[in-house]
mmCIF file of C-alpha atoms and ligand atoms in Angstrom:
data_model
loop_
_atom_site.group_PDB
_atom_site.id
_atom_site.type_symbol
_atom_site.label_atom_id
_atom_site.label_comp_id
_atom_site.label_asym_id
_atom_site.label_seq_id
_atom_site.Cartn_x
_atom_site.Cartn_y
_atom_site.Cartn_z
ATOM 1 C CA MET H 26 0.000 0.000 0.000
ATOM 2 C CA ILE H 27 1.218 3.489 -0.803
ATOM 3 C CA LEU H 28 0.290 6.505 1.289
ATOM 4 C CA SER H 29 1.079 9.903 -0.216
ATOM 5 C CA GLY H 30 0.050 13.479 0.398
ATOM 6 C CA PRO H 31 1.654 16.850 0.991
ATOM 7 C CA SER H 32 4.147 17.263 3.777
ATOM 8 C CA GLY H 33 2.108 18.147 6.877
ATOM 9 C CA ALA H 34 -0.994 16.216 5.728
ATOM 10 C CA GLY H 35 -0.563 13.871 8.686
ATOM 11 C CA LYS H 36 0.788 10.745 6.966
ATOM 12 C CA SER H 37 3.205 9.791 9.754
ATOM 13 C CA THR H 38 0.577 10.477 12.407
ATOM 14 C CA LEU H 39 -1.999 8.278 10.670
ATOM 15 C CA VAL H 40 0.459 5.460 9.956
ATOM 16 C CA ARG H 41 1.592 5.385 13.590
ATOM 17 C CA GLU H 42 -2.024 5.038 14.726
ATOM 18 C CA LEU H 43 -2.818 2.475 12.034
ATOM 19 C CA LEU H 44 0.115 0.281 13.038
ATOM 20 C CA ALA H 45 -1.044 0.412 16.638
ATOM 21 C CA ARG H 46 -4.646 -0.581 16.042
ATOM 22 C CA CYS H 47 -5.146 -2.372 12.684
ATOM 23 C CA ARG H 48 -5.490 -6.159 12.899
ATOM 24 C CA LEU H 49 -3.862 -6.801 9.507
ATOM 25 C CA PRO H 50 -0.161 -7.781 9.450
ATOM 26 C CA LEU H 51 1.097 -4.320 8.501
ATOM 27 C CA ARG H 52 4.732 -3.375 8.165
ATOM 28 C CA LEU H 53 5.992 0.148 7.565
ATOM 29 C CA SER H 54 8.777 0.424 5.020
ATOM 30 C CA VAL H 55 11.474 2.619 6.555
ATOM 31 C CA SER H 56 12.815 4.915 3.834
ATOM 32 C CA ALA H 57 16.402 6.027 3.536
ATOM 33 C CA THR H 58 17.142 9.749 3.361
ATOM 34 C CA THR H 59 20.026 12.177 3.253
ATOM 35 C CA ARG H 60 18.057 14.857 5.119
ATOM 36 C CA PRO H 61 19.141 15.436 8.705
ATOM 37 C CA PRO H 62 16.992 13.955 11.499
ATOM 38 C CA ARG H 63 14.401 16.209 13.137
ATOM 39 C CA PRO H 64 14.427 16.378 16.906
ATOM 40 C CA GLY H 65 12.947 13.147 18.228
ATOM 41 C CA GLU H 66 13.442 11.165 15.008
ATOM 42 C CA VAL H 67 15.235 7.870 15.477
ATOM 43 C CA ASP H 68 17.546 6.250 12.929
ATOM 44 C CA GLY H 69 16.086 2.948 11.722
ATOM 45 C CA ARG H 70 12.609 3.775 13.010
ATOM 46 C CA ASP H 71 11.650 7.003 11.239
ATOM 47 C CA TYR H 72 14.235 6.838 8.459
ATOM 48 C CA ARG H 73 17.629 5.351 7.773
ATOM 49 C CA PHE H 74 19.635 8.571 7.877
ATOM 50 C CA LEU H 75 22.483 8.284 5.381
ATOM 51 C CA THR H 76 25.251 10.506 4.066
ATOM 52 C CA GLY H 77 25.130 11.448 0.395
ATOM 53 C CA ASP H 78 27.917 8.948 -0.343
ATOM 54 C CA GLN H 79 26.178 6.099 1.462
ATOM 55 C CA PHE H 80 22.941 6.833 -0.373
ATOM 56 C CA GLU H 81 24.673 7.026 -3.743
ATOM 57 C CA ALA H 82 26.441 3.681 -3.168
ATOM 58 C CA LEU H 83 23.099 1.993 -2.456
ATOM 59 C CA ARG H 84 21.506 3.682 -5.446
ATOM 60 C CA ARG H 85 24.262 2.384 -7.742
ATOM 61 C CA ALA H 86 23.829 -1.101 -6.269
ATOM 62 C CA ASP H 87 20.122 -0.947 -7.260
ATOM 63 C CA ALA H 88 19.172 -1.344 -3.597
ATOM 64 C CA PHE H 89 16.150 0.991 -3.923
ATOM 65 C CA ILE H 90 12.763 0.162 -5.443
ATOM 66 C CA GLU H 91 12.564 3.868 -6.220
ATOM 67 C CA CYS H 92 14.475 6.904 -5.089
ATOM 68 C CA LYS H 93 14.529 10.600 -5.855
ATOM 69 C CA GLU H 94 15.544 14.024 -4.734
ATOM 70 C CA VAL H 95 12.502 15.567 -3.038
ATOM 71 C CA PHE H 96 12.004 19.353 -2.710
ATOM 72 C CA GLY H 97 14.966 20.114 -4.988
ATOM 73 C CA ARG H 98 17.303 20.877 -2.105
ATOM 74 C CA GLY H 99 19.700 18.007 -2.481
ATOM 75 C CA HIS H 100 17.912 15.718 -0.033
ATOM 76 C CA TRP H 101 17.393 12.248 -1.408
ATOM 77 C CA TYR H 102 14.727 9.772 -0.313
ATOM 78 C CA GLY H 103 14.437 6.113 -1.314
ATOM 79 C CA THR H 104 12.584 2.877 -0.562
ATOM 80 C CA PRO H 105 15.023 0.069 0.311
ATOM 81 C CA ARG H 106 14.142 -2.991 -1.754
ATOM 82 C CA GLU H 107 15.163 -5.848 0.512
ATOM 83 C CA PRO H 108 12.865 -5.239 3.535
ATOM 84 C CA VAL H 109 9.866 -4.757 1.217
ATOM 85 C CA ASP H 110 10.524 -8.020 -0.648
ATOM 86 C CA ARG H 111 11.052 -9.831 2.647
ATOM 87 C CA GLY H 112 7.804 -8.458 4.117
ATOM 88 C CA LEU H 113 5.737 -9.322 1.043
ATOM 89 C CA ALA H 114 7.226 -12.829 0.922
ATOM 90 C CA ALA H 115 6.151 -13.291 4.559
ATOM 91 C CA GLY H 116 2.574 -12.274 3.716
ATOM 92 C CA GLU H 117 2.793 -8.835 5.285
ATOM 93 C CA TRP H 118 1.078 -5.698 4.017
ATOM 94 C CA VAL H 119 3.894 -3.271 3.418
ATOM 95 C CA ILE H 120 3.146 0.442 3.711
ATOM 96 C CA LEU H 121 5.204 2.889 1.679
ATOM 97 C CA GLU H 122 4.905 6.490 2.847
ATOM 98 C CA ILE H 123 6.334 8.142 -0.250
ATOM 99 C CA ASP H 124 5.857 11.153 -2.496
ATOM 100 C CA VAL H 125 3.759 11.280 -5.670
ATOM 101 C CA GLU H 126 6.612 10.603 -8.079
ATOM 102 C CA GLY H 127 7.894 7.685 -6.027
ATOM 103 C CA ALA H 128 4.354 6.325 -6.080
ATOM 104 C CA ALA H 129 4.209 6.599 -9.871
ATOM 105 C CA ALA H 130 7.516 4.694 -10.137
ATOM 106 C CA VAL H 131 6.234 1.873 -7.883
ATOM 107 C CA LEU H 132 2.901 1.722 -9.747
ATOM 108 C CA ASP H 133 4.801 1.140 -13.001
ATOM 109 C CA LYS H 134 6.244 -2.041 -11.510
ATOM 110 C CA ARG H 135 3.316 -3.090 -9.295
ATOM 111 C CA PRO H 136 0.021 -1.912 -10.799
ATOM 112 C CA ASP H 137 -1.860 -3.886 -8.123
ATOM 113 C CA VAL H 138 -0.671 -1.653 -5.293
ATOM 114 C CA ILE H 139 -3.341 0.028 -3.108
ATOM 115 C CA THR H 140 -2.841 3.789 -3.319
ATOM 116 C CA ILE H 141 -4.215 6.303 -0.832
ATOM 117 C CA PHE H 142 -3.819 10.073 -1.003
ATOM 118 C CA VAL H 143 -4.155 11.948 2.300
ATOM 119 C CA HIS H 144 -4.731 15.666 2.649
ATOM 120 C CA PRO H 145 -5.968 17.927 5.430
ATOM 121 C CA GLY H 146 -8.840 19.555 3.534
ATOM 122 C CA SER H 147 -7.509 23.019 2.730
ATOM 123 C CA ARG H 148 -4.313 24.993 2.133
ATOM 124 C CA GLU H 149 -4.933 26.972 5.324
ATOM 125 C CA GLU H 150 -5.140 23.832 7.434
ATOM 126 C CA LEU H 151 -1.990 22.411 5.825
ATOM 127 C CA GLU H 152 -0.075 25.584 6.628
ATOM 128 C CA ARG H 153 -1.433 25.610 10.173
ATOM 129 C CA ARG H 154 -0.297 22.007 10.746
ATOM 130 C CA LEU H 155 3.155 22.626 9.314
ATOM 131 C CA ARG H 156 3.519 25.689 11.543
ATOM 132 C CA THR H 157 2.279 23.789 14.586
ATOM 133 C CA ARG H 158 4.743 20.972 13.883
ATOM 134 C CA GLY H 159 7.418 23.672 13.813
ATOM 135 C CA THR H 160 10.115 21.542 12.184
ATOM 136 C CA GLU H 161 10.869 23.802 9.195
ATOM 137 C CA ASP H 162 12.198 27.329 8.959
ATOM 138 C CA GLU H 163 10.106 29.859 7.013
ATOM 139 C CA GLY H 164 11.894 29.203 3.689
ATOM 140 C CA ALA H 165 11.546 25.423 3.929
ATOM 141 C CA LEU H 166 7.921 25.784 4.969
ATOM 142 C CA ARG H 167 7.162 28.014 1.956
ATOM 143 C CA ARG H 168 8.817 25.471 -0.363
ATOM 144 C CA ARG H 169 6.756 22.637 1.128
ATOM 145 C CA LEU H 170 3.571 24.634 0.530
ATOM 146 C CA GLU H 171 4.590 25.238 -3.091
ATOM 147 C CA VAL H 172 5.375 21.567 -3.596
ATOM 148 C CA ALA H 173 2.003 20.733 -1.999
ATOM 149 C CA GLU H 174 0.217 22.613 -4.794
ATOM 150 C CA ARG H 175 1.997 20.445 -7.377
ATOM 151 C CA GLU H 176 1.423 17.233 -5.427
ATOM 152 C CA MET H 177 -2.315 17.894 -5.162
ATOM 153 C CA ARG H 178 -2.531 17.624 -8.949
ATOM 154 C CA PHE H 179 -1.611 13.930 -8.653
ATOM 155 C CA LEU H 180 -4.619 13.208 -6.438
ATOM 156 C CA PRO H 181 -6.808 11.771 -9.251
ATOM 157 C CA ALA H 182 -4.182 9.106 -9.968
ATOM 158 C CA TYR H 183 -4.784 7.534 -6.532
ATOM 159 C CA ARG H 184 -7.365 4.840 -5.924
ATOM 160 C CA HIS H 185 -8.559 6.364 -2.660
ATOM 161 C CA THR H 186 -8.598 9.826 -1.105
ATOM 162 C CA VAL H 187 -8.762 10.305 2.643
ATOM 163 C CA ILE H 188 -9.230 13.718 4.242
ATOM 164 C CA ASN H 189 -7.365 13.823 7.535
ATOM 165 C CA ASP H 190 -9.895 15.958 9.397
ATOM 166 C CA THR H 191 -9.768 14.103 12.681
ATOM 167 C CA LYS H 192 -7.193 11.421 13.300
ATOM 168 C CA GLU H 193 -9.757 8.921 14.586
ATOM 169 C CA ARG H 194 -12.012 9.213 11.568
ATOM 170 C CA ALA H 195 -9.221 9.211 8.983
ATOM 171 C CA VAL H 196 -7.508 6.148 10.485
ATOM 172 C CA GLY H 197 -10.867 4.369 10.622
ATOM 173 C CA GLU H 198 -11.414 5.112 6.938
ATOM 174 C CA ILE H 199 -7.978 3.771 5.954
ATOM 175 C CA GLU H 200 -8.621 0.668 8.052
ATOM 176 C CA ARG H 201 -11.919 0.067 6.241
ATOM 177 C CA ILE H 202 -10.224 0.468 2.852
ATOM 178 C CA LEU H 203 -7.570 -2.103 3.766
ATOM 179 C CA GLU H 204 -10.112 -4.502 5.226
ATOM 180 C CA SER H 205 -12.172 -4.343 2.036
ATOM 181 C CA TYR H 206 -9.118 -5.574 0.105
ATOM 182 C CA ALA H 207 -8.472 -8.244 2.753
ATOM 183 C CA ARG H 208 -12.031 -9.549 2.224
ATOM 184 C CA SER H 209 -11.772 -9.622 -1.577
ATOM 185 C CA PRO H 210 -8.143 -9.369 -2.630
ATOM 186 C CA THR H 211 -8.920 -9.518 -6.340
ATOM 187 C CA ALA H 212 -11.646 -6.861 -6.301
ATOM 188 C CA LEU H 213 -11.075 -3.951 -8.605
ATOM 189 C CA PRO H 214 -10.471 -0.745 -6.683
ATOM 190 C CA THR H 215 -13.556 1.300 -5.977
ATOM 191 C CA PRO H 216 -13.173 4.632 -7.730
ATOM 192 C CA THR H 217 -13.527 7.554 -5.354
ATOM 193 C CA PRO H 218 -14.913 10.915 -6.456
ATOM 194 C CA ILE H 219 -12.087 13.061 -7.729
ATOM 195 C CA GLU H 220 -11.841 16.116 -5.568
ATOM 196 C CA ASN H 221 -9.510 18.994 -5.845
ATOM 197 C CA TRP H 222 -7.640 20.740 -3.110
ATOM 198 C CA GLU H 223 -10.667 22.498 -1.633
ATOM 199 C CA GLY H 224 -12.825 19.386 -1.710
ATOM 200 C CA LYS H 225 -14.760 20.350 -4.846
ATOM 201 C CA ARG H 226 -15.336 17.927 -7.691
ATOM 202 C CA GLU H 227 -12.839 18.508 -10.540
ATOM 203 C CA ASP H 228 -15.696 18.592 -13.038
ATOM 204 C CA ALA H 229 -17.957 20.806 -10.883
HETATM 205 P P1 ADP W 306 3.329 14.296 7.393
HETATM 206 O O1 ADP W 306 3.903 12.982 7.846
HETATM 207 O O2 ADP W 306 2.284 14.119 6.318
HETATM 208 O O3 ADP W 306 4.366 15.312 6.962
HETATM 209 P P2 ADP W 306 2.671 14.728 10.226
HETATM 210 O O4 ADP W 306 2.126 13.382 10.605
HETATM 211 O O5 ADP W 306 4.041 15.097 10.669
HETATM 212 O O6 ADP W 306 2.538 14.957 8.620
HETATM 213 O O7 ADP W 306 1.591 15.809 10.741
HETATM 214 C C1 ADP W 306 1.821 17.226 10.582
HETATM 215 C C2 ADP W 306 1.321 17.956 11.829
HETATM 216 O O8 ADP W 306 -0.113 17.883 11.880
HETATM 217 C C3 ADP W 306 1.822 17.335 13.138
HETATM 218 O O9 ADP W 306 2.099 18.376 14.049
HETATM 219 C C4 ADP W 306 0.657 16.474 13.603
HETATM 220 O O10 ADP W 306 0.628 16.310 15.006
HETATM 221 C C5 ADP W 306 -0.562 17.276 13.106
HETATM 222 N N1 ADP W 306 -1.736 16.447 12.776
HETATM 223 C C6 ADP W 306 -1.763 15.243 12.155
HETATM 224 N N2 ADP W 306 -3.036 14.796 12.014
HETATM 225 C C7 ADP W 306 -3.838 15.764 12.548
HETATM 226 C C8 ADP W 306 -5.268 15.926 12.704
HETATM 227 N N3 ADP W 306 -6.123 15.000 12.265
HETATM 228 N N4 ADP W 306 -5.714 17.050 13.295
HETATM 229 C C9 ADP W 306 -4.848 17.999 13.732
HETATM 230 N N5 ADP W 306 -3.515 17.926 13.629
HETATM 231 C C10 ADP W 306 -2.997 16.830 13.040
HETATM 232 P P1 5GP W 307 9.763 14.477 5.259
HETATM 233 O O1 5GP W 307 11.098 15.141 5.008
HETATM 234 O O2 5GP W 307 8.692 15.471 5.644
HETATM 235 O O3 5GP W 307 9.862 13.295 6.182
HETATM 236 O O4 5GP W 307 9.286 13.846 3.865
HETATM 237 C C1 5GP W 307 9.273 14.637 2.743
HETATM 238 C C2 5GP W 307 8.599 13.926 1.588
HETATM 239 O O5 5GP W 307 9.390 12.800 1.177
HETATM 240 C C3 5GP W 307 7.212 13.363 1.896
HETATM 241 O O6 5GP W 307 6.347 13.716 0.809
HETATM 242 C C4 5GP W 307 7.433 11.887 1.942
HETATM 243 O O7 5GP W 307 6.276 11.161 1.556
HETATM 244 C C5 5GP W 307 8.532 11.719 0.918
HETATM 245 N N1 5GP W 307 9.267 10.469 1.094
HETATM 246 C C6 5GP W 307 9.639 9.879 2.252
HETATM 247 N N2 5GP W 307 10.280 8.722 2.016
HETATM 248 C C7 5GP W 307 10.307 8.588 0.646
HETATM 249 C C8 5GP W 307 10.814 7.573 -0.219
HETATM 250 O O8 5GP W 307 11.379 6.558 0.181
HETATM 251 N N3 5GP W 307 10.672 7.795 -1.554
HETATM 252 C C9 5GP W 307 10.044 8.895 -2.048
HETATM 253 N N4 5GP W 307 9.946 8.992 -3.389
HETATM 254 N N5 5GP W 307 9.548 9.861 -1.262
HETATM 255 C C10 5GP W 307 9.677 9.703 0.067
#
């Protein structure tokens, strides 16, 4: 399963809650990154924090399912291949929390992947959450908001859209989506109404 959405949408928050309460055998894929850890982030749990050289060596060794430079600031992010293959082979549901382009790269190889796009409902709420999180300086925050505008355009390519209004409700909705696939693994994905950033239908 892939979970995408703009930075600040609440992906990490929802995944943490999902892992704690969902009865399915979920496993979170821990991405590698060259960005520095935020206060409280733990190597191996939140990310594998690598130097540029370490990341490049793994990239050359084809150790990533997908990888890319996100936000154009020289910080690379990638999905390590081996833990994902191991999890899938063991019958686990592997969650990739990755950006829209990473998702497109994975979909090319695995068209059967469940894709969920999370957003907080409005630009104002996204900005408020990023400010409340307080992990970016003003410049980085502005860039994330700009990137968010671009990322929102990928929303229609996802099988499901979940608005993270309240954590409880949004996690419950993701759980129900996953359980519907657990009940009928071969079912075609249910199309969800395509909504734009402000929750209006694209064709409205
Ligand atoms: P992401 O992983 O998408 O970048 P985070 O999980 O770090 O986003 O969430 C961004 C901020 O929003 C955090 O401060 C988090 O506590 C807060 N947040 C997440 N979900 C909600 C929610 N449903 N309501 C209010 N605040 C939320
Ligand atoms: P953050 O720096 O806020 O943790 O993450 C920034 C962005 O990088 C988010 O949109 C997140 O989904 C994305 N990201 C995290 N890990 C990966 C990854 O392995 N691959 C890709 N393509 N994007 C990732």
